[in-house]
Tab-separated table of C-alpha atoms in Angstrom:
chain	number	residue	atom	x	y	z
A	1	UNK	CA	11.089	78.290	68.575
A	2	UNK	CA	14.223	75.963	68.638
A	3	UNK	CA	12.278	73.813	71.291
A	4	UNK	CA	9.368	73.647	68.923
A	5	UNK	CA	11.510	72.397	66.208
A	6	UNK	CA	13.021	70.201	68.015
A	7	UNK	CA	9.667	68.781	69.491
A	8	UNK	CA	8.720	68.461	66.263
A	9	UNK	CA	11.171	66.788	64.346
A	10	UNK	CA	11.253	64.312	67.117
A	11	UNK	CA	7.399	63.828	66.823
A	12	UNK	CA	6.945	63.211	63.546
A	13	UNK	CA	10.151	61.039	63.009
A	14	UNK	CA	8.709	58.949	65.962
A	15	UNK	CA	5.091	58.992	64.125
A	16	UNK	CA	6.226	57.887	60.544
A	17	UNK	CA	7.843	54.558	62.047
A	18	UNK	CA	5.338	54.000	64.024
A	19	UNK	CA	2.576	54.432	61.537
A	20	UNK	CA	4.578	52.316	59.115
A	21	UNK	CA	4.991	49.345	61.816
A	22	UNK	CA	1.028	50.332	62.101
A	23	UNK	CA	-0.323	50.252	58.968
A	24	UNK	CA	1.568	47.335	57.741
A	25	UNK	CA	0.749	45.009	60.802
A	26	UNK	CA	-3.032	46.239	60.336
A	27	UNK	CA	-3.086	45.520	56.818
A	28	UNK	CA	-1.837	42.050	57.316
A	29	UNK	CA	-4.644	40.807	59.882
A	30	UNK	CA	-6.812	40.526	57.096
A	31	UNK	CA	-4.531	37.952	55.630
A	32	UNK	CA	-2.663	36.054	57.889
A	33	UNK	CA	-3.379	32.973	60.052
A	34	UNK	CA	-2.394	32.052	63.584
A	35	UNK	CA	0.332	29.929	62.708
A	36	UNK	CA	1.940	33.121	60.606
A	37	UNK	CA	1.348	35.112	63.306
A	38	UNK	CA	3.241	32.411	65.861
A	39	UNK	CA	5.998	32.519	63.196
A	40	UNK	CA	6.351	35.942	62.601
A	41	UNK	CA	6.640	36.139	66.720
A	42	UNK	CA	9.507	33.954	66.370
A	43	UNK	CA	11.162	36.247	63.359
A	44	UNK	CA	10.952	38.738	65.763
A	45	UNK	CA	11.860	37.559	69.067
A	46	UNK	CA	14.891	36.475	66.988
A	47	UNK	CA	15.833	39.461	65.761
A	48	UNK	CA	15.408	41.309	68.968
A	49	UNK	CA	18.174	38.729	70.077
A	50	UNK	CA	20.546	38.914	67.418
A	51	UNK	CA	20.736	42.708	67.335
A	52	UNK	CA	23.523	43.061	69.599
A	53	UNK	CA	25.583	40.812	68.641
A	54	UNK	CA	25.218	42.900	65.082
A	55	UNK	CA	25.248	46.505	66.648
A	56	UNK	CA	28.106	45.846	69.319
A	57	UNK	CA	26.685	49.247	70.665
A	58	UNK	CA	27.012	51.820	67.772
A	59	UNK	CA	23.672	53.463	68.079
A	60	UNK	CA	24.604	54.448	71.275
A	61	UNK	CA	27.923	55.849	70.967
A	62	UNK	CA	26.368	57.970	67.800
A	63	UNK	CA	24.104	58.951	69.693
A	64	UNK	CA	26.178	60.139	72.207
A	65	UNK	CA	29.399	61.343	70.091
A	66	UNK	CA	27.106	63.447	67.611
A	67	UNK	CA	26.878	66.071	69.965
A	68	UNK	CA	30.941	66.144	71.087
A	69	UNK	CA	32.423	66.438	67.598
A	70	UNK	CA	32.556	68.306	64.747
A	71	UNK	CA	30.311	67.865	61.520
A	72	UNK	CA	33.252	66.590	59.739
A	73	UNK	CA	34.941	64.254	62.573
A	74	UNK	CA	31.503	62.882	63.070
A	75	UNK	CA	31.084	62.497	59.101
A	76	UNK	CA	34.437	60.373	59.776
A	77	UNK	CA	33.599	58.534	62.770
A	78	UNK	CA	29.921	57.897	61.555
A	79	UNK	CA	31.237	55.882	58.614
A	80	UNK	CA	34.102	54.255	60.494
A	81	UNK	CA	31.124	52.954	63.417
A	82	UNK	CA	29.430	51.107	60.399
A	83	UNK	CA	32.540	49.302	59.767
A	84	UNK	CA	32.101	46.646	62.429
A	85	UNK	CA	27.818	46.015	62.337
A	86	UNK	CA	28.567	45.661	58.742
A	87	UNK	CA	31.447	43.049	59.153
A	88	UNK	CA	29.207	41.452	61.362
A	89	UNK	CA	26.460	41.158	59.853
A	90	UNK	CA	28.311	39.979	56.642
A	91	UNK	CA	30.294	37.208	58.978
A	92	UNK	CA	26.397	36.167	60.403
A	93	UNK	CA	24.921	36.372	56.644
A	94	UNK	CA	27.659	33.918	55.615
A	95	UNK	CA	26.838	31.393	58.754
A	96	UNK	CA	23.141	31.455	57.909
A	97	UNK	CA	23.636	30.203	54.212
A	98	UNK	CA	25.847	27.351	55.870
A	99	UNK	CA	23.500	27.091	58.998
A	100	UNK	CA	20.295	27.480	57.183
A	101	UNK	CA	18.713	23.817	57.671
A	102	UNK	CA	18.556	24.690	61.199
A	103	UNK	CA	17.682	28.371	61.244
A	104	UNK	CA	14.864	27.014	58.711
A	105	UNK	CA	13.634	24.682	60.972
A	106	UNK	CA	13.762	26.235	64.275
A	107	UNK	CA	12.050	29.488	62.739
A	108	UNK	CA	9.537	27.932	60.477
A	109	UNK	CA	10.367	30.446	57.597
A	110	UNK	CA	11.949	29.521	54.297
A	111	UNK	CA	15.351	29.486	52.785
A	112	UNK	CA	14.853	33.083	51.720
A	113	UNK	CA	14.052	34.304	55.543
A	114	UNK	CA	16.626	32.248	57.118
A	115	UNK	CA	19.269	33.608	54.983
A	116	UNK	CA	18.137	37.751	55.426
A	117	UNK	CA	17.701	37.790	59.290
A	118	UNK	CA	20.867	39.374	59.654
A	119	UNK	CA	19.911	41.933	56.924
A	120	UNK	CA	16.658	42.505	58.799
A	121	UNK	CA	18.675	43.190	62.067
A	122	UNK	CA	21.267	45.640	60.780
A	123	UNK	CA	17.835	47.170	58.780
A	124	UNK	CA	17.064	47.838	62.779
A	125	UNK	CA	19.542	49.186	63.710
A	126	UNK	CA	20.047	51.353	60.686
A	127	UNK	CA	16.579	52.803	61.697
A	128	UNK	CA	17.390	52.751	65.167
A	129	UNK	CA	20.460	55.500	64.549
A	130	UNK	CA	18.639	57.518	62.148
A	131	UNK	CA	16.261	58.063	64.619
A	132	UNK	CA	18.017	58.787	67.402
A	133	UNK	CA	20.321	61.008	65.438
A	134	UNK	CA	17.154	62.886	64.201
A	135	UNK	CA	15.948	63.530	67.486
């Protein structure tokens, strides 16, 4: 029974982001051009490369240290993990706003877009350690 829990919980936590990334990407085929797909590409391929530098790694030692502490130690070193993504991606934030001519133009997006990449990147891996911590 614990294994079919488990199974479970996995499943479906694996199926709602999925269907999300699903439905929304179907939904905009109706509406989006070649060039916006070229450009959301970009976004992407972006994002995929600034999430380490964000991360530095915590979804993997949460992943890891949920199971060797306590509810309350991990409660503690949980919160203390975020401290460093977040400092990062407030530093990164800060350097887009002063960078953003470039961002803007190497991306294609607008002021708006350049600016929240780093947002959209520790949005990742956000989701990333909720997931793995609800496996």
């Amino acid at each position: 029974m614990k294994l079919l829990k488990s199974f479970s919980v996995y499943a479906v936590s694996t199926f709602l982001n999925a269907a999300l990334s699903f439905a929304t990407f179907s939904f905009l085929t109706h509406h989006l051009t070649e060039r916006d797909y070229g450009i959301i590409n970009l976004y992407n391929a972006f994002c995929i490369f600034l999430v380490p530098f964000i991360a530095i790694g915590i979804q993997f030692t949460l992943s890891v240290d949920y199971f060797k502490m306590t509810a309350e130690r991990f409660r503690t070193h949980f919160t203390n993990a975020w401290v460093i993504p977040a400092i990062s991606w407030a530093l990164l934030t800060f350097l887009f706003v002063i960078f953003y001519y470039f961002i803007q133009r190497l991306l294609k997006v607008n002021f708006f877009f350049a600016v929240t990449i780093p947002l959209s990147c520790f949005l990742i891996i956000l989701n990333d350690v909720i997931l793995n911590i609800t496996r």
